[in-house]
Amino acid sequence: SYRQDTAIEDRLAECELTTILWLGHLANLHDRFGEAQCYFDEGLRLARAKKRRRVEVSFLLNLAGMVVHGLGDFVTAKKHYLLALKLATEIGFRWGEGSALLELGDLLRLQGEYSTALEMFQRAWLIFEQINHPLKAIYSRLMMGRLYAYLGDSERAGRVLAPLPEELNDFAED
């Protein structure tokens, strides 16, 4: 029937996109950045063509991460992170929104834009708390605390970092 055919096509598209994403990850892990970029670009093209908006956010985040850390292209990475943030916000994909904020904060930290980076980390932390994603919430707070410590604000760093050992224990027990 038509419904079954559509369901099969959807599942095949999902498998194809997931495979392309993991091939991009593998190429990136082995410092084959040109190859990784090809996979991420192709995945992004397919996600857009198939109107898989959440998957599009994932490909934008992965492409941006590879571009900044593998190629050192902060301008292009920032463009991808901002686009991922905009898209995730538009479609109500809170995990994607928090992830884009977290990654954008890290990029801004690398560029020395510390106050804006702290704002991004805090916004990400609040989102991950709201959607009950403890590991990402802990990581957001860790990034915030580390940056406070780097800036010499040990009081704020202590307030942000002090609860983390207990939260990590709670997370490990779950």
XYZ file of N, CA and C in Angstrom:
522
model
N 0.836 -1.188 0.000
C 0.000 0.000 0.000
C 0.881 1.253 0.000
N 0.247 2.367 -0.300
C 0.968 3.638 -0.366
C 1.588 3.999 0.981
N 0.844 3.784 2.069
C 1.366 4.108 3.409
C 2.619 3.292 3.738
N 2.583 2.008 3.413
C 3.743 1.159 3.694
C 4.943 1.591 2.860
N 4.695 1.907 1.582
C 5.784 2.356 0.713
C 6.401 3.642 1.243
N 5.560 4.575 1.699
C 6.049 5.840 2.246
C 6.847 5.601 3.521
N 6.362 4.708 4.367
C 7.075 4.393 5.611
C 8.437 3.772 5.309
N 8.488 2.898 4.323
C 9.757 2.266 3.933
C 10.712 3.317 3.366
N 10.194 4.207 2.505
C 11.029 5.271 1.945
C 11.564 6.176 3.046
N 10.727 6.517 4.024
C 11.163 7.347 5.151
C 12.269 6.658 5.935
N 12.101 5.382 6.176
C 13.095 4.632 6.950
C 14.421 4.537 6.187
N 14.328 4.309 4.870
C 15.544 4.256 4.048
C 16.256 5.611 4.027
N 15.484 6.682 3.946
C 16.089 8.025 3.973
C 16.795 8.254 5.298
N 16.164 7.831 6.388
C 16.765 7.989 7.715
C 18.070 7.193 7.815
N 18.071 5.973 7.293
C 19.284 5.141 7.306
C 20.389 5.774 6.466
N 20.015 6.292 5.305
C 21.000 6.930 4.427
C 21.628 8.144 5.118
N 20.806 8.980 5.733
C 21.317 10.172 6.411
C 22.198 9.805 7.602
N 21.784 8.799 8.361
C 22.579 8.359 9.511
C 23.925 7.801 9.055
N 23.922 7.035 7.982
C 25.166 6.472 7.441
C 26.112 7.589 6.993
N 25.576 8.566 6.290
C 26.411 9.684 5.824
C 26.990 10.442 7.017
N 26.180 10.663 8.053
C 26.660 11.365 9.246
C 27.826 10.607 9.879
N 27.687 9.293 10.033
C 28.750 8.506 10.667
C 29.989 8.403 9.788
N 29.816 8.352 8.474
C 30.980 8.371 7.585
C 31.731 9.692 7.732
N 30.983 10.782 7.870
C 31.612 12.082 8.110
C 32.366 12.114 9.424
N 31.759 11.535 10.468
C 32.434 11.456 11.772
C 33.731 10.668 11.669
N 33.681 9.519 11.002
C 34.884 8.686 10.871
C 35.989 9.416 10.109
N 35.630 10.057 9.020
C 36.636 10.811 8.257
C 37.224 11.918 9.126
N 36.384 12.593 9.872
C 36.839 13.670 10.753
C 37.786 13.136 11.829
N 37.438 12.008 12.421
C 38.280 11.412 13.462
C 39.667 11.049 12.953
N 39.754 10.744 11.661
C 41.037 10.356 11.071
C 41.695 11.534 10.351
N 41.269 12.753 10.704
C 41.852 13.982 10.157
C 41.759 14.068 8.635
N 40.744 13.455 8.074
C 40.484 13.566 6.633
C 39.366 14.599 6.465
N 39.730 15.859 6.671
C 38.737 16.924 6.784
C 38.023 17.220 5.472
N 38.725 17.136 4.362
C 38.079 17.355 3.064
C 37.004 16.316 2.815
N 37.323 15.063 3.128
C 36.359 13.975 2.967
C 35.180 14.162 3.919
N 35.477 14.528 5.168
C 34.407 14.761 6.152
C 33.492 15.879 5.676
N 34.081 16.937 5.153
C 33.262 18.050 4.682
C 32.348 17.608 3.542
N 32.854 16.764 2.654
C 32.017 16.252 1.559
C 30.826 15.475 2.102
N 31.061 14.613 3.084
C 29.954 13.847 3.681
C 28.955 14.779 4.365
N 29.449 15.722 5.163
C 28.543 16.620 5.873
C 27.769 17.510 4.900
N 28.445 17.988 3.837
C 27.755 18.802 2.827
C 26.666 17.985 2.126
N 26.990 16.750 1.769
C 26.009 15.887 1.098
C 24.841 15.565 2.031
N 25.147 15.278 3.283
C 24.080 15.012 4.246
C 23.180 16.215 4.439
N 23.778 17.380 4.490
C 23.018 18.615 4.632
C 22.113 18.822 3.414
N 22.645 18.576 2.232
C 21.852 18.702 1.004
C 20.672 17.743 1.011
N 20.925 16.492 1.382
C 19.852 15.485 1.422
C 18.815 15.797 2.508
N 19.289 16.228 3.676
C 18.357 16.558 4.762
C 17.430 17.693 4.326
N 17.987 18.668 3.634
C 17.157 19.782 3.148
C 16.185 19.311 2.075
N 16.676 18.471 1.153
C 15.820 17.979 0.073
C 14.667 17.135 0.614
N 14.931 16.381 1.665
C 13.913 15.505 2.243
C 13.136 16.185 3.379
N 13.461 17.472 3.595
C 12.791 18.284 4.618
C 12.880 17.656 6.016
N 14.066 17.157 6.336
C 14.364 16.609 7.668
C 15.067 17.707 8.455
N 14.279 18.579 9.063
C 14.836 19.799 9.656
C 15.720 19.500 10.867
N 15.329 18.531 11.697
C 16.178 18.193 12.852
C 17.503 17.607 12.392
N 17.453 16.779 11.377
C 18.686 16.195 10.833
C 19.542 17.298 10.206
N 18.896 18.268 9.589
C 19.625 19.407 9.025
C 20.406 20.133 10.123
N 19.781 20.325 11.279
C 20.462 20.962 12.415
C 21.686 20.134 12.805
N 21.533 18.815 12.884
C 22.655 17.944 13.255
C 23.813 18.054 12.270
N 23.492 18.070 10.972
C 24.552 18.193 9.978
C 25.230 19.561 10.061
N 24.459 20.623 10.302
C 25.058 21.951 10.446
C 26.012 21.990 11.635
N 25.595 21.400 12.760
C 26.451 21.380 13.950
C 27.730 20.591 13.699
N 27.606 19.439 13.053
C 28.783 18.616 12.773
C 29.704 19.278 11.758
N 29.120 19.885 10.740
C 29.919 20.575 9.734
C 30.673 21.733 10.377
N 29.996 22.501 11.215
C 30.633 23.641 11.878
C 31.762 23.180 12.786
N 31.525 22.116 13.550
C 32.560 21.600 14.443
C 33.787 21.139 13.693
N 33.566 20.457 12.582
C 34.689 19.979 11.782
C 35.433 21.158 11.166
N 34.685 22.156 10.685
C 35.306 23.309 10.039
C 36.171 24.083 11.030
N 35.678 24.294 12.248
C 36.450 25.085 13.206
C 37.634 24.305 13.758
N 37.413 23.068 14.168
C 38.481 22.310 14.817
C 39.422 21.657 13.801
N 38.907 21.268 12.646
C 39.747 20.621 11.653
C 40.433 21.591 10.722
N 39.723 22.642 10.330
C 40.259 23.564 9.332
C 40.595 24.941 9.890
N 40.153 25.213 11.113
C 40.446 26.508 11.722
C 39.683 27.670 11.100
N 38.595 27.399 10.426
C 37.800 28.428 9.752
C 36.675 28.884 10.684
N 36.985 29.853 11.529
C 36.028 30.317 12.537
C 34.835 31.038 11.917
N 35.061 31.754 10.817
C 33.981 32.528 10.188
C 32.902 31.594 9.650
N 33.306 30.568 8.902
C 32.337 29.618 8.350
C 31.669 28.828 9.464
N 32.438 28.431 10.460
C 31.866 27.671 11.574
C 30.793 28.503 12.284
N 31.085 29.760 12.537
C 30.120 30.624 13.218
C 28.836 30.743 12.400
N 28.994 30.865 11.085
C 27.827 30.946 10.190
C 26.964 29.683 10.326
N 27.603 28.516 10.348
C 26.855 27.254 10.474
C 26.192 27.142 11.845
N 26.912 27.509 12.908
C 26.325 27.440 14.252
C 25.119 28.370 14.369
N 25.241 29.583 13.838
C 24.119 30.526 13.910
C 22.924 30.038 13.099
N 23.182 29.435 11.951
C 22.099 28.877 11.142
C 21.434 27.701 11.864
N 22.244 26.841 12.478
C 21.692 25.714 13.247
C 20.838 26.236 14.405
N 21.324 27.264 15.092
C 20.579 27.859 16.199
C 19.252 28.436 15.718
N 19.285 29.166 14.621
C 18.069 29.774 14.064
C 17.056 28.689 13.683
N 17.512 27.685 12.976
C 16.631 26.612 12.522
C 16.064 25.825 13.708
N 16.922 25.464 14.648
C 16.468 24.704 15.819
C 15.427 25.499 16.604
N 15.641 26.796 16.740
C 14.691 27.649 17.455
C 13.367 27.716 16.705
N 13.432 27.880 15.382
C 12.216 27.966 14.555
C 11.351 26.716 14.671
N 11.983 25.546 14.705
C 11.199 24.303 14.710
C 10.957 23.765 16.119
N 11.435 24.487 17.126
C 11.216 24.063 18.512
C 12.037 22.850 18.914
N 13.190 22.675 18.305
C 14.095 21.556 18.590
C 15.054 22.010 19.682
N 14.619 21.867 20.928
C 15.344 22.417 22.067
C 16.740 21.818 22.225
N 16.894 20.506 22.008
C 18.216 19.889 22.104
C 19.154 20.529 21.082
N 18.684 20.717 19.853
C 19.501 21.350 18.817
C 19.837 22.787 19.165
N 18.867 23.496 19.751
C 19.096 24.877 20.167
C 20.178 24.940 21.248
N 20.056 24.090 22.262
C 21.054 24.057 23.330
C 22.426 23.653 22.816
N 22.469 22.682 21.926
C 23.747 22.233 21.361
C 24.402 23.330 20.536
N 23.602 24.052 19.750
C 24.150 25.151 18.953
C 24.700 26.249 19.869
N 23.976 26.558 20.937
C 24.449 27.576 21.886
C 25.750 27.143 22.555
N 25.816 25.880 22.943
C 27.007 25.357 23.608
C 28.218 25.417 22.674
N 28.037 24.977 21.447
C 29.139 24.982 20.479
C 29.521 26.404 20.069
N 28.522 27.261 19.912
C 28.796 28.659 19.594
C 29.571 29.313 20.737
N 29.187 28.995 21.975
C 29.920 29.512 23.130
C 31.376 29.083 23.114
N 31.622 27.833 22.748
C 33.001 27.352 22.699
C 33.790 28.070 21.602
N 33.165 28.288 20.456
C 33.820 29.019 19.379
C 34.150 30.448 19.822
N 33.198 31.098 20.474
C 33.421 32.469 20.949
C 34.526 32.505 22.010
N 34.574 31.479 22.838
C 35.639 31.376 23.845
C 36.996 31.305 23.152
N 37.087 30.498 22.117
C 38.339 30.373 21.375
C 38.747 31.693 20.722
N 37.759 32.509 20.393
C 38.031 33.797 19.753
C 38.233 34.923 20.773
N 38.138 34.586 22.069
C 38.355 35.595 23.096
C 37.146 36.439 23.428
N 35.982 36.069 22.936
C 34.741 36.790 23.236
C 34.103 36.160 24.475
N 34.742 36.372 25.611
C 34.415 35.636 26.827
C 33.026 35.942 27.394
N 32.623 37.191 27.436
C 31.317 37.497 28.041
C 30.180 36.904 27.212
N 30.309 36.954 25.888
C 29.278 36.368 25.029
C 29.306 34.843 25.135
N 30.503 34.275 25.240
C 30.623 32.823 25.410
C 29.929 32.386 26.697
N 30.151 33.117 27.782
C 29.493 32.787 29.052
C 27.971 32.842 28.919
N 27.481 33.830 28.196
C 26.039 33.947 27.972
C 25.509 32.727 27.213
N 26.247 32.288 26.197
C 25.844 31.114 25.409
C 25.832 29.857 26.286
N 26.886 29.678 27.104
C 26.953 28.512 27.991
C 25.775 28.513 28.974
N 25.453 29.688 29.506
C 24.354 29.774 30.470
C 23.020 29.458 29.802
N 22.801 30.006 28.624
C 21.552 29.717 27.898
C 21.442 28.233 27.576
N 22.562 27.629 27.160
C 22.556 26.195 26.861
C 22.227 25.401 28.113
N 22.860 25.751 29.220
C 22.622 25.052 30.487
C 21.140 25.103 30.858
N 20.526 26.274 30.751
C 19.112 26.405 31.106
C 18.229 25.537 30.208
N 18.536 25.501 28.930
C 17.754 24.659 28.014
C 17.899 23.189 28.388
N 19.133 22.738 28.623
C 19.331 21.324 28.943
C 18.703 20.953 30.279
N 18.660 21.902 31.210
C 17.935 21.665 32.463
C 16.442 21.512 32.180
N 15.893 22.393 31.338
C 14.464 22.374 31.028
C 14.047 21.096 30.323
N 14.886 20.584 29.441
C 14.515 19.375 28.693
C 15.026 18.106 29.370
N 15.579 18.276 30.556
C 16.053 17.148 31.358
C 17.105 16.312 30.616
N 18.147 16.991 30.192
C 19.287 16.313 29.566
C 20.501 16.555 30.470
N 20.652 15.720 31.526
C 21.659 16.008 32.548
C 23.101 16.058 32.052
N 23.472 15.210 31.137
C 24.868 15.198 30.700
C 25.235 16.494 29.983
N 24.378 16.962 29.091
C 24.643 18.219 28.400
C 24.555 19.402 29.368
N 23.658 19.331 30.350
C 23.565 20.403 31.357
C 24.860 20.470 32.166
N 25.373 19.319 32.561
C 26.630 19.260 33.311
C 27.774 19.808 32.464
N 27.821 19.418 31.202
C 28.895 19.896 30.322
C 28.808 21.412 30.132
N 27.596 21.939 30.001
C 27.419 23.390 29.856
C 27.958 24.119 31.081
N 27.641 23.595 32.254
C 28.130 24.211 33.494
C 29.638 24.066 33.619
N 30.175 22.949 33.187
C 31.620 22.751 33.219
C 32.319 23.798 32.338
N 31.799 24.003 31.152
C 32.391 25.005 30.254
C 32.299 26.402 30.866
N 31.157 26.708 31.486
C 30.976 28.000 32.132
C 31.962 28.165 33.287
N 32.052 27.154 34.137
C 32.946 27.215 35.292
C 34.399 27.323 34.898
N 34.804 26.564 33.902
C 36.188 26.627 33.423
C 36.531 28.023 32.907
N 35.584 28.640 32.208
C 35.845 29.972 31.674
C 35.910 31.007 32.800
N 35.014 30.885 33.789
C 35.112 31.781 34.950
C 36.484 31.633 35.622
N 36.935 30.400 35.788
C 38.238 30.159 36.420
C 39.360 30.767 35.575
N 39.290 30.587 34.272
C 40.302 31.146 33.374
C 40.355 32.673 33.495
N 39.189 33.271 33.682
C 39.113 34.737 33.796
C 39.463 35.239 35.185
N 39.771 34.308 36.104
C 40.180 34.685 37.454
C 39.033 34.936 38.413
N 37.816 34.590 38.029
C 36.648 34.775 38.891
C 36.391 33.460 39.638
N 37.231 33.195 40.647
C 37.154 31.914 41.356
C 35.860 31.762 42.142
N 35.271 32.865 42.583
C 34.013 32.774 43.331
C 32.896 32.216 42.433
N 32.738 32.803 41.260
C 31.707 32.295 40.324
C 32.053 30.884 39.853
N 33.312 30.654 39.554
C 33.726 29.319 39.111
C 33.363 28.291 40.171
N 33.629 28.611 41.421
C 33.307 27.698 42.515
C 31.813 27.428 42.629
N 31.011 28.486 42.505
C 29.549 28.310 42.590
C 29.029 27.425 41.458
N 29.590 27.589 40.269
C 29.128 26.825 39.111
C 29.633 25.384 39.160
N 30.889 25.206 39.583
C 31.513 23.882 39.524
C 31.270 23.019 40.762
N 31.036 23.630 41.917
C 30.925 22.874 43.176
C 29.891 21.744 43.135
N 28.708 21.962 42.551
C 27.716 20.875 42.556
C 27.997 19.744 41.565
N 28.955 19.935 40.671
C 29.150 18.960 39.590
C 29.529 17.554 40.065
N 30.427 17.381 41.052
C 30.739 15.997 41.457
C 29.500 15.220 41.913
N 28.645 15.873 42.672
C 27.416 15.199 43.126
C 26.484 14.912 41.949
N 26.363 15.871 41.041
C 25.507 15.671 39.868
C 26.042 14.549 38.982
N 27.360 14.462 38.849
C 27.946 13.375 38.066
C 27.686 12.030 38.741
N 27.785 11.987 40.068
C 27.456 10.757 40.799
C 26.014 10.352 40.569
N 25.096 11.325 40.673
C 23.687 11.046 40.435
C 23.469 10.541 39.026
N 24.155 11.157 38.058
C 24.020 10.745 36.675
C 24.542 9.320 36.497
N 25.660 8.997 37.110
C 26.274 7.662 36.977
C 25.388 6.582 37.600
N 24.655 6.940 38.645
C 23.797 5.962 39.325
C 22.532 5.653 38.550
N 22.108 6.590 37.685
C 20.857 6.385 36.917
C 20.979 5.328 35.867
